[in-house]
Coordinates of C-alpha atoms in Angstrom, one line a residue:
X1 CA -23.7 262.6 102.9
X2 CA -25.6 259.5 104.2
X3 CA -22.3 257.7 104.3
X4 CA -20.6 260.3 105.9
X5 CA -23.3 260.8 108.8
X6 CA -23.1 257.0 109.4
X7 CA -19.4 257.2 109.8
X8 CA -19.7 260.0 112.1
X9 CA -22.5 258.3 114.2
X10 CA -20.5 255.3 114.4
X11 CA -17.4 257.2 115.7
X12 CA -19.5 258.9 118.0
X13 CA -21.0 255.6 119.6
X14 CA -17.4 254.5 119.9
X15 CA -16.4 257.6 121.6
X16 CA -19.5 257.5 124.1
X17 CA -18.4 253.9 124.9
X18 CA -14.9 254.8 125.7
X19 CA -16.1 257.9 128.0
X20 CA -18.4 255.4 129.6
X21 CA -15.3 252.8 130.4
X22 CA -13.1 255.9 131.9
X23 CA -15.9 257.0 134.0
X24 CA -16.1 253.4 135.5
X25 CA -12.3 253.2 135.9
X26 CA -12.7 256.7 137.7
X27 CA -15.5 255.3 140.0
X28 CA -13.3 252.2 140.7
X29 CA -9.7 253.9 141.7
X30 CA -9.1 256.1 144.3
X31 CA -6.2 257.9 142.8
X32 CA -6.6 258.3 139.0
X33 CA -3.3 258.7 137.0
X34 CA -2.9 261.9 135.3
X35 CA -2.6 260.4 132.1
X36 CA -6.0 258.6 132.5
X37 CA -7.5 262.2 133.4
X38 CA -6.0 263.7 130.3
X39 CA -7.6 260.8 128.1
X40 CA -10.8 261.1 129.4
X41 CA -10.8 265.0 128.8
X42 CA -9.7 264.4 125.3
X43 CA -12.6 261.9 124.8
X44 CA -14.9 264.4 126.2
X45 CA -13.8 267.0 123.6
X46 CA -13.9 264.5 120.7
X47 CA -17.5 263.7 121.7
X48 CA -18.3 267.3 121.6
X49 CA -16.8 267.6 118.3
X50 CA -18.3 264.9 116.9
X51 CA -22.0 266.0 117.9
X52 CA -21.1 269.5 116.8
X53 CA -20.3 268.0 113.1
X54 CA -23.4 265.9 113.2
X55 CA -25.4 269.0 114.4
X56 CA -23.9 271.1 111.5
X57 CA -25.1 268.4 109.1
X58 CA -28.7 268.4 110.4
X59 CA -28.4 265.5 112.9
X60 CA -28.9 265.7 116.5
X61 CA -27.9 262.4 118.2
X62 CA -30.1 263.0 121.1
X63 CA -33.3 262.8 119.0
X64 CA -32.7 259.0 118.8
X65 CA -32.5 258.6 122.2
X66 CA -35.1 256.3 123.8
X67 CA -37.2 257.7 126.8
X68 CA -38.2 255.0 129.2
X69 CA -41.4 254.8 131.0
X70 CA -40.0 253.7 134.3
X71 CA -37.2 254.8 136.8
X72 CA -35.6 251.4 136.8
X73 CA -33.5 252.0 133.8
X74 CA -32.4 255.3 134.7
X75 CA -28.7 254.8 136.0
X76 CA -28.0 252.5 133.0
X77 CA -29.7 255.0 130.5
X78 CA -27.5 257.8 131.9
X79 CA -24.3 255.8 131.5
X80 CA -25.2 254.9 128.0
X81 CA -26.6 258.1 126.6
X82 CA -25.2 261.0 128.7
X83 CA -21.7 259.8 129.5
X84 CA -19.1 262.6 129.5
X85 CA -21.9 265.2 129.7
X86 CA -23.8 264.3 132.9
X87 CA -23.0 262.3 135.9
X88 CA -25.6 260.8 138.0
X89 CA -23.9 259.9 141.5
X90 CA -25.0 256.9 143.3
X91 CA -27.0 258.7 145.8
X92 CA -29.0 260.1 143.1
X93 CA -29.4 256.6 141.6
X94 CA -30.8 255.4 144.6
X95 CA -33.3 258.2 145.2
X96 CA -34.4 257.7 141.5
X97 CA -35.3 254.0 142.0
X98 CA -37.6 255.1 145.1
X99 CA -39.1 257.8 143.0
X100 CA -43.1 258.0 143.2
X101 CA -43.1 261.3 140.7
X102 CA -45.9 260.6 138.2
X103 CA -44.0 261.7 134.9
X104 CA -41.0 259.6 134.5
X105 CA -40.6 260.7 131.0
X106 CA -40.2 264.4 132.0
X107 CA -37.5 263.2 134.2
X108 CA -35.4 261.7 131.5
X109 CA -36.2 264.7 129.2
X110 CA -34.9 267.1 132.0
X111 CA -31.7 265.1 132.3
X112 CA -31.2 265.3 128.5
X113 CA -31.6 269.1 128.8
X114 CA -28.9 269.3 131.4
X115 CA -26.5 267.2 129.3
X116 CA -27.5 268.8 126.4
X117 CA -28.5 272.7 126.0
X118 CA -27.7 273.6 129.5
X119 CA -23.9 272.0 129.5
X120 CA -23.8 273.7 125.9
X121 CA -24.8 277.1 127.7
X122 CA -22.3 276.5 130.2
X123 CA -19.3 275.9 127.8
X124 CA -20.4 278.8 125.7
X125 CA -21.6 276.6 122.8
X126 CA -25.4 277.9 123.1
X127 CA -27.2 280.9 124.1
X128 CA -29.0 281.4 127.4
X129 CA -32.2 282.1 125.3
X130 CA -31.9 278.8 123.4
X131 CA -31.5 276.9 126.8
X132 CA -34.4 278.7 128.4
X133 CA -36.5 278.0 125.5
X134 CA -36.1 274.3 126.0
X135 CA -36.7 274.8 129.9
X136 CA -40.2 276.5 129.1
X137 CA -41.0 273.9 126.5
X138 CA -41.0 271.3 129.6
X139 CA -42.4 273.8 132.1
X140 CA -39.2 273.5 134.3
X141 CA -38.0 276.3 136.2
X142 CA -34.2 276.5 137.1
X143 CA -33.0 278.1 140.3
X144 CA -30.5 278.0 143.1
X145 CA -31.4 275.3 145.6
X146 CA -30.1 276.7 148.8
X147 CA -27.1 278.9 150.2
X148 CA -24.2 277.6 151.7
X149 CA -25.0 279.0 155.1
X150 CA -28.4 277.3 155.3
X151 CA -27.2 274.0 153.6
X152 CA -25.0 273.9 156.7
X153 CA -28.1 273.8 158.9
X154 CA -29.2 270.6 156.9
X155 CA -26.1 268.4 157.5
X156 CA -25.1 266.4 154.6
X157 CA -28.6 266.7 153.0
X158 CA -27.4 269.1 150.3
X159 CA -23.8 267.9 149.8
X160 CA -22.6 264.8 147.7
X161 CA -19.0 263.2 147.8
X162 CA -17.4 263.9 144.4
X163 CA -15.4 262.4 142.8
X164 CA -16.6 258.9 144.3
X165 CA -14.3 257.7 147.3
X166 CA -12.6 261.1 147.4
X167 CA -13.0 263.2 150.6
X168 CA -14.4 266.4 148.6
X169 CA -17.9 267.5 149.6
X170 CA -19.8 269.3 146.8
X171 CA -22.9 271.7 147.1
X172 CA -25.8 270.7 145.2
X173 CA -26.4 274.2 144.6
X174 CA -28.7 274.4 141.5
X175 CA -32.1 272.6 140.8
X176 CA -34.8 272.1 138.3
X177 CA -38.3 272.1 139.9
X178 CA -41.8 271.8 138.6
X179 CA -45.1 272.2 140.9
X180 CA -45.3 273.5 144.4
X181 CA -46.8 270.6 146.1
X182 CA -44.8 268.8 148.6
X183 CA -46.5 265.4 147.5
X184 CA -43.7 263.5 145.8
X185 CA -46.1 262.4 143.1
X186 CA -47.0 265.7 141.7
X187 CA -43.7 268.0 142.3
X188 CA -40.5 267.4 140.6
X189 CA -36.9 268.5 142.1
X190 CA -33.6 267.6 140.4
X191 CA -30.5 268.9 142.3
X192 CA -27.0 269.3 140.7
X193 CA -23.9 271.3 140.3
X194 CA -21.8 272.2 137.3
X195 CA -18.3 270.6 137.6
X196 CA -15.7 272.8 136.0
X197 CA -12.9 270.4 135.9
X198 CA -14.8 267.8 133.9
X199 CA -17.3 270.2 132.2
X200 CA -20.3 268.0 133.0
X201 CA -23.3 268.3 135.2
X202 CA -23.3 266.3 138.2
X203 CA -26.9 265.1 139.7
X204 CA -26.8 264.5 143.1
X205 CA -30.5 263.9 144.0
X206 CA -33.9 263.5 142.4
X207 CA -37.1 263.6 142.2
X208 CA -38.3 264.9 145.5
X209 CA -37.7 267.7 147.7
X210 CA -34.5 267.9 149.8
X211 CA -35.2 269.0 153.5
X212 CA -35.3 272.8 154.7
X213 CA -36.2 274.4 157.7
X214 CA -39.6 274.8 156.0
X215 CA -39.9 271.1 155.3

């Protein structure tokens, strides 16, 4: 059993590395060939299958993921550990580097929740109850971020260009939140949307509030 788990883990590591390579290719090229899109899709499917096999054998690969204590490593950490499940767009990476929120570890764990139970729930692989249990354990709340009408009043504040170098504007319609203060050190916001085409979470801003009429 240990040998089998080791082989599965090695295959998972290689698959995640391949997903990272395809993500990098997608960012570099404006027009991606359909063959490459299909390859990336099957790599994500294989990644999910391997994770499910490991879970059935009592091993969760995410339990071994290190949790950094600063934001400087966040973009690279997402690429290494969440590739194919969660995409941190460049705007979010820049905002993270300037974050003053006083609990970096919670931000990393919230992203793991999005890439893990939240994504599994969206794919029908986990129940809403299981996801909400983990959400409560982190003392986070999930809700809609803003309506399309109100988002339009804020210019590009609640929109990101996705995929990169395309002309598509996507609304950051959901967010995780903790704390009611508007002091950035004590209130957490993570804005994201679910991308049906790639079956992954796309994070467009963290860790501070985005502007509204109230703010």
